[in-house]
PDB file of C-alpha atoms in Angstrom:
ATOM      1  CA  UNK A   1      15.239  44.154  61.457  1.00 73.00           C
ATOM      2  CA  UNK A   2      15.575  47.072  63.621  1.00 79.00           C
ATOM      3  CA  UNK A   3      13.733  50.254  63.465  1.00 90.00           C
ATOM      4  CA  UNK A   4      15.412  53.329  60.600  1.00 95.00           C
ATOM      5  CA  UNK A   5      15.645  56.107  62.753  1.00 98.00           C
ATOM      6  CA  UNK A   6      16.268  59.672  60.974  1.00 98.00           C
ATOM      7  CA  UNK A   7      17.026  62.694  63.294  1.00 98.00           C
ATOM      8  CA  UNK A   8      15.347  65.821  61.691  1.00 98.00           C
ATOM      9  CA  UNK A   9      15.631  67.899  64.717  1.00 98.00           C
ATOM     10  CA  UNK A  10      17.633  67.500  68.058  1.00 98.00           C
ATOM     11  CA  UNK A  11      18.000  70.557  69.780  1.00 98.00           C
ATOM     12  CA  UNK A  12      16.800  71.307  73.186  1.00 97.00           C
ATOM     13  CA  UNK A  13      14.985  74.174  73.808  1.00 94.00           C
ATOM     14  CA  UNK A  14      14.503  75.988  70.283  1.00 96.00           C
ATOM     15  CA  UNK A  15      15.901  75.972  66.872  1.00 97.00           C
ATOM     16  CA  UNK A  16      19.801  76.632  66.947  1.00 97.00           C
ATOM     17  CA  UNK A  17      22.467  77.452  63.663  1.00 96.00           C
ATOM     18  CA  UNK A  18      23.045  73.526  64.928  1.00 95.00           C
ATOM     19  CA  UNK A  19      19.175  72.848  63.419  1.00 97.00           C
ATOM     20  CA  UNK A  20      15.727  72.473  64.414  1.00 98.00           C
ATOM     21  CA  UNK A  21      14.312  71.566  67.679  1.00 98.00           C
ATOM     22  CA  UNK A  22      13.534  67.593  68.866  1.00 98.00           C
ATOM     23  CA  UNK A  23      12.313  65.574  65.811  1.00 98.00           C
ATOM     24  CA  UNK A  24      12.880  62.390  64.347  1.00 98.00           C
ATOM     25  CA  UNK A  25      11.512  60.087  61.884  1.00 98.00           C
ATOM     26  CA  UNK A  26      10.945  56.238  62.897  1.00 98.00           C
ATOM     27  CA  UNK A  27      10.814  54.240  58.944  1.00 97.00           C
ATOM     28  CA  UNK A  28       7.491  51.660  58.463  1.00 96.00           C
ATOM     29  CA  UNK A  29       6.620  49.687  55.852  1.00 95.00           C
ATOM     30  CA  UNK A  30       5.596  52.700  53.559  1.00 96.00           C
ATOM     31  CA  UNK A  31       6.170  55.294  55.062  1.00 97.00           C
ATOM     32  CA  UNK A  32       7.390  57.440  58.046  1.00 98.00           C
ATOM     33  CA  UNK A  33       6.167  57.821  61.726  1.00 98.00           C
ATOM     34  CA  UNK A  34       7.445  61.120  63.275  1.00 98.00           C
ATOM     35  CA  UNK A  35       8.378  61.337  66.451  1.00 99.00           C
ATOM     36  CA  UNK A  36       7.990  65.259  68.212  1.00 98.00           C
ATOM     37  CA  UNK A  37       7.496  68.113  66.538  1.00 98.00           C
ATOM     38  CA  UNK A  38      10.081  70.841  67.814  1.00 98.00           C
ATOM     39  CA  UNK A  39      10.088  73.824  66.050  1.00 98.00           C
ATOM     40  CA  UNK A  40      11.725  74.380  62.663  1.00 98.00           C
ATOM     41  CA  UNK A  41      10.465  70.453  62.263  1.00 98.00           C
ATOM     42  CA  UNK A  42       8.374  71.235  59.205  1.00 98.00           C
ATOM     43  CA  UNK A  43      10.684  73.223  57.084  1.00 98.00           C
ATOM     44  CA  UNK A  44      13.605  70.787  57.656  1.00 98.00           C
ATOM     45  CA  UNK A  45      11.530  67.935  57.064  1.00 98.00           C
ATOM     46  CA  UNK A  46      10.864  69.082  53.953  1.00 98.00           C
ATOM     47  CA  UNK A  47      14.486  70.316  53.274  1.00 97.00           C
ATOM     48  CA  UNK A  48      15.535  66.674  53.571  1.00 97.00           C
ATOM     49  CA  UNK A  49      13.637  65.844  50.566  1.00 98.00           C
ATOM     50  CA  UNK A  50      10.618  64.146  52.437  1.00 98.00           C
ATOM     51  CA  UNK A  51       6.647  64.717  51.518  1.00 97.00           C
ATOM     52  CA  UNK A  52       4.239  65.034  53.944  1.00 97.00           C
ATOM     53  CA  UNK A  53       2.079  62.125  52.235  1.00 96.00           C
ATOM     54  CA  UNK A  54       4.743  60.058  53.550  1.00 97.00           C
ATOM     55  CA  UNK A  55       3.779  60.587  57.187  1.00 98.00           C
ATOM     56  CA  UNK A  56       1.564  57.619  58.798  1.00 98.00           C
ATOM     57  CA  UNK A  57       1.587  59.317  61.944  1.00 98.00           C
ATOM     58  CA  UNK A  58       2.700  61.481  64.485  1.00 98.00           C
ATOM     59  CA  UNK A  59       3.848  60.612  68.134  1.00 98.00           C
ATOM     60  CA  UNK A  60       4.410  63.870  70.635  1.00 98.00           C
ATOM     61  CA  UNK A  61       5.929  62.477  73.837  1.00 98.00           C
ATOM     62  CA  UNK A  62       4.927  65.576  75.120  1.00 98.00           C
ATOM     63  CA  UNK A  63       3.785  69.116  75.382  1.00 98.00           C
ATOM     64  CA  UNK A  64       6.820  71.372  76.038  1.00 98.00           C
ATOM     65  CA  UNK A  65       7.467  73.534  73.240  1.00 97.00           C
ATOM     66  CA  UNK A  66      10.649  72.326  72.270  1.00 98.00           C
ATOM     67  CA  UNK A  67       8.910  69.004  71.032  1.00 98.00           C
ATOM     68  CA  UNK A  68       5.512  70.046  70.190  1.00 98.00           C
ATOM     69  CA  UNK A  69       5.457  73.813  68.842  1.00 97.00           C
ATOM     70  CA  UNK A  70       5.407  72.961  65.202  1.00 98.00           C
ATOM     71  CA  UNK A  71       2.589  71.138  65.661  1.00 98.00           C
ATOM     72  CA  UNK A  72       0.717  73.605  64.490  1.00 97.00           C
ATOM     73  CA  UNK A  73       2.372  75.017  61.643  1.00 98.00           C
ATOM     74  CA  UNK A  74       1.802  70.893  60.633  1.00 98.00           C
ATOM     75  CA  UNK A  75      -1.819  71.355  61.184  1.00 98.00           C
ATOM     76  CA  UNK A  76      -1.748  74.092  58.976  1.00 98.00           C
ATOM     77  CA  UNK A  77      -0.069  72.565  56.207  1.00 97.00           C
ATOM     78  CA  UNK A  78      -2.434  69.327  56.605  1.00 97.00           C
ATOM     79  CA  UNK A  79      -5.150  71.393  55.994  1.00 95.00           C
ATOM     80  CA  UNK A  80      -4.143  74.414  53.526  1.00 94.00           C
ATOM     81  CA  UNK A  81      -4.132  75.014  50.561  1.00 93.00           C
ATOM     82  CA  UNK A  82      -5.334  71.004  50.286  1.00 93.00           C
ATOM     83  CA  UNK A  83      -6.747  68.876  53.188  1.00 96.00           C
ATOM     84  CA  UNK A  84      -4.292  65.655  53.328  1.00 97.00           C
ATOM     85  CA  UNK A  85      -5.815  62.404  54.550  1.00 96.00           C
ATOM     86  CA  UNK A  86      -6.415  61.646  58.208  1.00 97.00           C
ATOM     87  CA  UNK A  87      -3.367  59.747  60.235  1.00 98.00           C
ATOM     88  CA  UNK A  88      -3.151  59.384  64.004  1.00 98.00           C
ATOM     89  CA  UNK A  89      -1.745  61.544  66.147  1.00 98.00           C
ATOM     90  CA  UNK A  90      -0.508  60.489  70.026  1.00 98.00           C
ATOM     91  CA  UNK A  91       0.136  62.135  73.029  1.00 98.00           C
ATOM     92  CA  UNK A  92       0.311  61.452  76.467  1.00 98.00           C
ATOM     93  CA  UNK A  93      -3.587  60.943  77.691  1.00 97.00           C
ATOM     94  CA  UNK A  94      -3.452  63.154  80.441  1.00 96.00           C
ATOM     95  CA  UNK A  95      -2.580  66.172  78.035  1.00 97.00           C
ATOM     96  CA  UNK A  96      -5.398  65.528  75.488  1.00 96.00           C
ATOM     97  CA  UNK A  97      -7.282  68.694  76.655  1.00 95.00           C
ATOM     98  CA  UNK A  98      -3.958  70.881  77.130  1.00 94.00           C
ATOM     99  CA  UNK A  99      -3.619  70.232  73.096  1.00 95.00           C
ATOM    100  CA  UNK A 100      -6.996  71.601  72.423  1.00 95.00           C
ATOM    101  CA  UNK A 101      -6.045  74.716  73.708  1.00 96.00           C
ATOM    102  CA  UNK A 102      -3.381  75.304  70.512  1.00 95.00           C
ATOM    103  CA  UNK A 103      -6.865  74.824  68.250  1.00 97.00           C
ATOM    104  CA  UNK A 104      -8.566  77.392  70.495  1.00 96.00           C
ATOM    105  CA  UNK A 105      -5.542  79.601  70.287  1.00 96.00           C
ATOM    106  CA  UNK A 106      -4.925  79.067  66.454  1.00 97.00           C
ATOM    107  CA  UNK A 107      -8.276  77.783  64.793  1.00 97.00           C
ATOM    108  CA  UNK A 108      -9.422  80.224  61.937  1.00 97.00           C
ATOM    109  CA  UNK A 109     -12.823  80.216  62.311  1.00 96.00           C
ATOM    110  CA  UNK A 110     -13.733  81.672  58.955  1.00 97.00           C
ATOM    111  CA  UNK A 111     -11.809  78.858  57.129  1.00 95.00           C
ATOM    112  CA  UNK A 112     -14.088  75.668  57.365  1.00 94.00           C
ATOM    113  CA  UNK A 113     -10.854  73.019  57.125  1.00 93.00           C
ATOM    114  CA  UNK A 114      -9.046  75.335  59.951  1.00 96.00           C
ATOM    115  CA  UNK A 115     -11.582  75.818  62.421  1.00 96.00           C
ATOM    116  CA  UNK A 116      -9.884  73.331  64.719  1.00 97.00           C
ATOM    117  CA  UNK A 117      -6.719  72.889  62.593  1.00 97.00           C
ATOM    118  CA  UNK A 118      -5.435  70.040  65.082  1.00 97.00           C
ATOM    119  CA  UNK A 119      -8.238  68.075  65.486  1.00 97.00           C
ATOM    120  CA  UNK A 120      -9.380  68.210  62.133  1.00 95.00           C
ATOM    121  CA  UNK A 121      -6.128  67.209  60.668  1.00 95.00           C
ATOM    122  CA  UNK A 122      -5.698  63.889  62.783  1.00 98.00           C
ATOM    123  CA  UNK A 123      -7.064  61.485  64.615  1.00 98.00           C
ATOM    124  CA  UNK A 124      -5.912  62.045  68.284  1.00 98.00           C
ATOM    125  CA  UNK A 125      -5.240  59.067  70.761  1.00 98.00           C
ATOM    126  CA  UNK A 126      -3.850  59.406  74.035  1.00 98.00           C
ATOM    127  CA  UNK A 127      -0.890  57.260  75.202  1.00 98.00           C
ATOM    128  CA  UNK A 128      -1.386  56.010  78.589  1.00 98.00           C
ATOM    129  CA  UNK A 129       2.199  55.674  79.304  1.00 98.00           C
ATOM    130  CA  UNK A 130       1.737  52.244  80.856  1.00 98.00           C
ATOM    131  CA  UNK A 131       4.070  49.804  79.146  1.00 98.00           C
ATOM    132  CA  UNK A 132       2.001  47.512  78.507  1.00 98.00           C
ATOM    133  CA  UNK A 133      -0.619  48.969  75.593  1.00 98.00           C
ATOM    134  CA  UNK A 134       0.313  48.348  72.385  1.00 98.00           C
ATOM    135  CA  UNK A 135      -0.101  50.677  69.009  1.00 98.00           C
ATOM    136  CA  UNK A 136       0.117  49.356  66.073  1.00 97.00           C
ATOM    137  CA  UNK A 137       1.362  52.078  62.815  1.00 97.00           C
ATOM    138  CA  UNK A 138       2.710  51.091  59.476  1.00 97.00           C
ATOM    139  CA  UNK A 139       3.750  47.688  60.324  1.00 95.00           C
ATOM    140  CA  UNK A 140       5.519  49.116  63.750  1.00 96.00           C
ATOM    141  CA  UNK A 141       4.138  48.866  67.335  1.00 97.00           C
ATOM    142  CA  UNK A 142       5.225  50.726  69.954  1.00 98.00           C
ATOM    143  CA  UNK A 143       4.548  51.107  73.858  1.00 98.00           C
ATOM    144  CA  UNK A 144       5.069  54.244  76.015  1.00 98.00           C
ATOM    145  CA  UNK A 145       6.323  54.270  79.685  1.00 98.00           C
ATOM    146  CA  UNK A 146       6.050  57.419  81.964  1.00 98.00           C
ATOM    147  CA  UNK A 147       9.266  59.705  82.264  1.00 98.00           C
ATOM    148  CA  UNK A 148      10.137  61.151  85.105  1.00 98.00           C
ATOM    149  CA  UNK A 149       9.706  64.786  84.070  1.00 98.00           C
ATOM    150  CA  UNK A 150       7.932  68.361  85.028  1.00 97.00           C
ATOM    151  CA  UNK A 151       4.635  67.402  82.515  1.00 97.00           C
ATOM    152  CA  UNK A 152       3.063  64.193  81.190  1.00 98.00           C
ATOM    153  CA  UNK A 153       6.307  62.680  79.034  1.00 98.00           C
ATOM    154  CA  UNK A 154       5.759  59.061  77.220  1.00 98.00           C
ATOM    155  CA  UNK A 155       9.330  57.246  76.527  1.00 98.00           C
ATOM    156  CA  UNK A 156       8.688  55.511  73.743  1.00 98.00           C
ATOM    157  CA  UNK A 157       9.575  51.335  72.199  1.00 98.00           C
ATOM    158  CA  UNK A 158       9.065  50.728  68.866  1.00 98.00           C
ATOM    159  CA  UNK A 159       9.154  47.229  67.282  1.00 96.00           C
ATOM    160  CA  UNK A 160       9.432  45.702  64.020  1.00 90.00           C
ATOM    161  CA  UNK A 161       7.997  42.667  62.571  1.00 84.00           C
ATOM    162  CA  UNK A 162      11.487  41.535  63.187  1.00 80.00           C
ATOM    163  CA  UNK A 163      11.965  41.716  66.292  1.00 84.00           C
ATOM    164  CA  UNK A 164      14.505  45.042  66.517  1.00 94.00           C
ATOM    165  CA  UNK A 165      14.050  48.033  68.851  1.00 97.00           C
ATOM    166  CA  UNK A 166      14.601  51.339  68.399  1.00 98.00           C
ATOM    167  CA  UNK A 167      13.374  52.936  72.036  1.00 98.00           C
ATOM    168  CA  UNK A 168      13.414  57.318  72.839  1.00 98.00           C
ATOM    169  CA  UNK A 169      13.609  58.195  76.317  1.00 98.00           C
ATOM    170  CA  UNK A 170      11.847  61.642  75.817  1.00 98.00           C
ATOM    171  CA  UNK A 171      13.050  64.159  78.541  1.00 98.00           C
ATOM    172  CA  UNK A 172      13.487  62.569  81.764  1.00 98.00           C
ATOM    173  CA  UNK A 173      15.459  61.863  84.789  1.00 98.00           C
ATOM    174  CA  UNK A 174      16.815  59.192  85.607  1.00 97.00           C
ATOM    175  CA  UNK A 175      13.770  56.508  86.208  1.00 97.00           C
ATOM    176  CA  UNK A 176      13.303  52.534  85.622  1.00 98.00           C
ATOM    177  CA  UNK A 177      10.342  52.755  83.635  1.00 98.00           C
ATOM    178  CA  UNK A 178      12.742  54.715  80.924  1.00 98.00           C
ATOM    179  CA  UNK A 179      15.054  51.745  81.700  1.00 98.00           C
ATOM    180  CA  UNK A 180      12.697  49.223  80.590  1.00 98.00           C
ATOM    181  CA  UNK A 181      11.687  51.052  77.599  1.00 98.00           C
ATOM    182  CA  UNK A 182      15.106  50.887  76.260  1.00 98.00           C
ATOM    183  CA  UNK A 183      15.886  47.393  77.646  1.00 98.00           C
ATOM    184  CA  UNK A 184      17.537  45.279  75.181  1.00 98.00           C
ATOM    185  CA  UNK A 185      17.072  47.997  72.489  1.00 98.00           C
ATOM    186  CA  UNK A 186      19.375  47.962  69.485  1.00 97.00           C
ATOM    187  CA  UNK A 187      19.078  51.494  69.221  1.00 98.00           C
ATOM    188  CA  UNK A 188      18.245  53.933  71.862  1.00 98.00           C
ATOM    189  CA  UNK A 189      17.894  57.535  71.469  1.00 98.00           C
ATOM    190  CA  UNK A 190      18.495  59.047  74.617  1.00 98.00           C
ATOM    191  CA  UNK A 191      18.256  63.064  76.009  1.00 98.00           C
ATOM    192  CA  UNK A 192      21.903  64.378  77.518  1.00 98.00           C
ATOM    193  CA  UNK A 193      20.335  68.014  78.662  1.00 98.00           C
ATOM    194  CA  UNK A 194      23.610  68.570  80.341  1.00 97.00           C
ATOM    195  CA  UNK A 195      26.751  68.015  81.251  1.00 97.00           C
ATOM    196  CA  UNK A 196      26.973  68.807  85.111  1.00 96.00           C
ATOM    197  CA  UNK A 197      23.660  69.470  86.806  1.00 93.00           C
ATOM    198  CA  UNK A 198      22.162  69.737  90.132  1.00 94.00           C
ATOM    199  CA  UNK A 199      19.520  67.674  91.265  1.00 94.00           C
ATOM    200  CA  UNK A 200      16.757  70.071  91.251  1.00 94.00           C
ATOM    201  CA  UNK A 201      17.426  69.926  87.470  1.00 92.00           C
ATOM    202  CA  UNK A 202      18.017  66.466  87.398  1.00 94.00           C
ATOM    203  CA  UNK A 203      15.287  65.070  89.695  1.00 94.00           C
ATOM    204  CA  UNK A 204      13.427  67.959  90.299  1.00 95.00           C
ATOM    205  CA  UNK A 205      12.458  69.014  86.639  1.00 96.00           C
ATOM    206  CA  UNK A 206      14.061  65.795  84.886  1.00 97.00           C
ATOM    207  CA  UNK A 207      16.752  65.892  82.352  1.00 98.00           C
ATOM    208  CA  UNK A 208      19.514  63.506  82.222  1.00 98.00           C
ATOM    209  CA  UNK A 209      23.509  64.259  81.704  1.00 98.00           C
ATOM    210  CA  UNK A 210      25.522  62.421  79.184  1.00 98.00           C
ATOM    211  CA  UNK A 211      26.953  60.419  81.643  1.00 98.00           C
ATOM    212  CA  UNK A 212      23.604  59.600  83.234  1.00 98.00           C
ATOM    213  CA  UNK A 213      22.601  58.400  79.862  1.00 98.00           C
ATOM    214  CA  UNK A 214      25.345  56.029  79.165  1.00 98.00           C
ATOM    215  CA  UNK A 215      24.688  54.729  82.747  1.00 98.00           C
ATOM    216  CA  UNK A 216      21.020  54.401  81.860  1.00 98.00           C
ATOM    217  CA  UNK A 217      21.962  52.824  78.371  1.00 98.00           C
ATOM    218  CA  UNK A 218      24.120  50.112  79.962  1.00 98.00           C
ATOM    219  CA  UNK A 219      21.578  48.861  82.624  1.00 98.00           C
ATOM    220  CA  UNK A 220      18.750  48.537  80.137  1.00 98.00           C
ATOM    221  CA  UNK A 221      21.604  46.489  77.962  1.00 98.00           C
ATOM    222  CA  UNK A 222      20.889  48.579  74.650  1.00 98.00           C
ATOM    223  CA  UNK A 223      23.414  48.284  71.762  1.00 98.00           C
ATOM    224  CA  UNK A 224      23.726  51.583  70.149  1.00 98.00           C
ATOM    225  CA  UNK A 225      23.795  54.590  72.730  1.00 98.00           C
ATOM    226  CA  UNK A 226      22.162  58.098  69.899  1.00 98.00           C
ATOM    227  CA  UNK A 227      23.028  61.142  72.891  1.00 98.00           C
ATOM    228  CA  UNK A 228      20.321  64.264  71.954  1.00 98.00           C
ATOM    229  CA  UNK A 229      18.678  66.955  73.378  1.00 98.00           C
ATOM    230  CA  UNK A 230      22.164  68.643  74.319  1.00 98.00           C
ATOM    231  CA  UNK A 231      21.219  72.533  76.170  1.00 96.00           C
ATOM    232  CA  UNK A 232      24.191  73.547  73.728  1.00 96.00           C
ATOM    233  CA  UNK A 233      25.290  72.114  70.778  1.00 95.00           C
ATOM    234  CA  UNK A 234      28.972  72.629  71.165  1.00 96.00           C
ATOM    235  CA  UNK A 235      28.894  70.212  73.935  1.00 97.00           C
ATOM    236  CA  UNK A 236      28.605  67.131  71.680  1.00 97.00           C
ATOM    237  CA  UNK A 237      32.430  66.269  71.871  1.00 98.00           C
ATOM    238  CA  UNK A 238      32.419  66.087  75.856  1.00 98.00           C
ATOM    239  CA  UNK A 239      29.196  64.461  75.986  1.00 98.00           C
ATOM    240  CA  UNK A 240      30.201  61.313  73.945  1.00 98.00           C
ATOM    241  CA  UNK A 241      33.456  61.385  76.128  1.00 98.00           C
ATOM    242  CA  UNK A 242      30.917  61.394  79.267  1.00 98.00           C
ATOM    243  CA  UNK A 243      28.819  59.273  77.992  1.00 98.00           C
ATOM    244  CA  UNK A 244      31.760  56.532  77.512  1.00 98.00           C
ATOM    245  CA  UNK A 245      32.810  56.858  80.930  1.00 97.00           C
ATOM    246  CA  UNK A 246      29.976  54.089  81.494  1.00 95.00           C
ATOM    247  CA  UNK A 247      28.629  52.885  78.137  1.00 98.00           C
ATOM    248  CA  UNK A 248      30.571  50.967  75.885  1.00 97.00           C
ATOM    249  CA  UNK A 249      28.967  50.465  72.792  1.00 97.00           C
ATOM    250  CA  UNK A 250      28.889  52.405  69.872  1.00 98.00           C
ATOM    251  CA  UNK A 251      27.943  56.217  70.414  1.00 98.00           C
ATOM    252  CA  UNK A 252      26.448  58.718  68.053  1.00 98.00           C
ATOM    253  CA  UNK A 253      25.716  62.679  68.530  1.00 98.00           C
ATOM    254  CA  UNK A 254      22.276  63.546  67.366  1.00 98.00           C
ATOM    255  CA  UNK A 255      22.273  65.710  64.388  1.00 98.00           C
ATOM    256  CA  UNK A 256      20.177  66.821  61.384  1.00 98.00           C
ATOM    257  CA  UNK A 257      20.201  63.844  58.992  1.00 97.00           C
ATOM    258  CA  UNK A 258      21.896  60.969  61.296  1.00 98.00           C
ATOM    259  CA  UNK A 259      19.902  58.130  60.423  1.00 98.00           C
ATOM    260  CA  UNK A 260      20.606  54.699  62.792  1.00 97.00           C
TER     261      UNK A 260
END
């Protein structure tokens, strides 16, 4: 059985009328793994009906605000007005001590359970990005592959019991270890950044087009093609006509409550 996957959040950069920032939920056994934390995650999280004592853990593929800002306003509510049990929380290894910074920023020290509101409200493991280590959440496991991008950026394979694969490609260029993440995957969830771009965008910094990601969806032989992370939400249209140009399986725009 493959992988639920629920987009909460799928805009680049910030919250837009469109909805919040990069977010989505990945369905276990009991419960929900949550995939970035973009801001306005929280509040439409809980808009869609979902509790926080659902969550099993959180996976950041990485640090730029646009997929880790709530993180803190998630801390928060994990530790105030009630401190909620302990799940894991994973992010790309080499960022470990970048993420202590938001504590140092936004730790209340006069509040014992918010000192270190971060740390205290998960366990933190680092994702080494190699492929090959396996973590095990909820009856899911999942690997994560380096991204090509401008900071530490885990693409992410998650597997059922089953057998099904649901992969994320977190923002990248164009790379093959984001192609063997998503090989074979029945559903991959892919950033489209733009539409046209030059290659200091592209390869410099790392984003993908639409029509990159169809390419990139058709060599790693993936079923279902989920096109996200659009810099503007009224391209959706022309980026599943772009996207077609080289992937032809079923396409769906990213959007608050999509689930695949």
């Amino acid at each position: 059985m493959t992988p639920q996957c629920e987009v909460v959040g799928s805009c680049a950069t910030a919250p837009t009328a469109a909805g919040a920032a990069s977010s989505y939920l990945v369905r276990g056994d009991t419960g929900f793994v949550l995939v970035d934390a973009g801001p306005g995650s929280l509040l439409a999280y809980l808009q869609a009906g979902h509790d926080l004592a659902e969550l099993r853990a959180i996976v950041i593929t990485h640090l730029h605000a646009d997929h880790s800002l709530d993180l803190m306003a998630w801390a928060y509510r994990w530790t105030f007005p009630e401190v909620l049990p302990e799940i894991p929380l994973f992010v790309p290894a080499p960022e470990i001590r970048r993420l202590k910074q938001f504590d140092a920023l936004f730790g209340i020290p006069t509040l014992p359970t918010m000192k270190s509101p971060i740390f205290q409200s998960w366990s933190v493991r680092g994702l080494p990005q190699d492929g090959t280590t396996w973590h095990e959440v909820d009856g899911l496991r999942f690997l994560s592959y380096a991204a090509h991008h401008s900071v530490p950026s885990a693409a992410l394979r998650f597997e059922a019991k089953g057998g099904g694969v649901l992969a994320f490609s977190s923002d990248t260029g164009y790379c093959e270890a984001v192609v063997e993440a998503a090989r074979g995957a029945d559903v991959f969830v892919c950033e489209a950044t733009y539409l046209e771009a030059d290659s200091d965008a592209l390869t410099g910094h790392g984003h993908l087009t639409a029509r990159l990601a169809g390419q990139l969806a058709t060599e790693a032989g993936v079923r279902q093609l989920v096109v996200t992370h659009l810099s503007d939400p009224a391209m959706g249209p022309q980026a599943l006509v772009d996207a077609a140009e080289s992937f032809r399986g079923p396409i769906h725009l990213a959007a608050p409550g999509l689930t695949v």
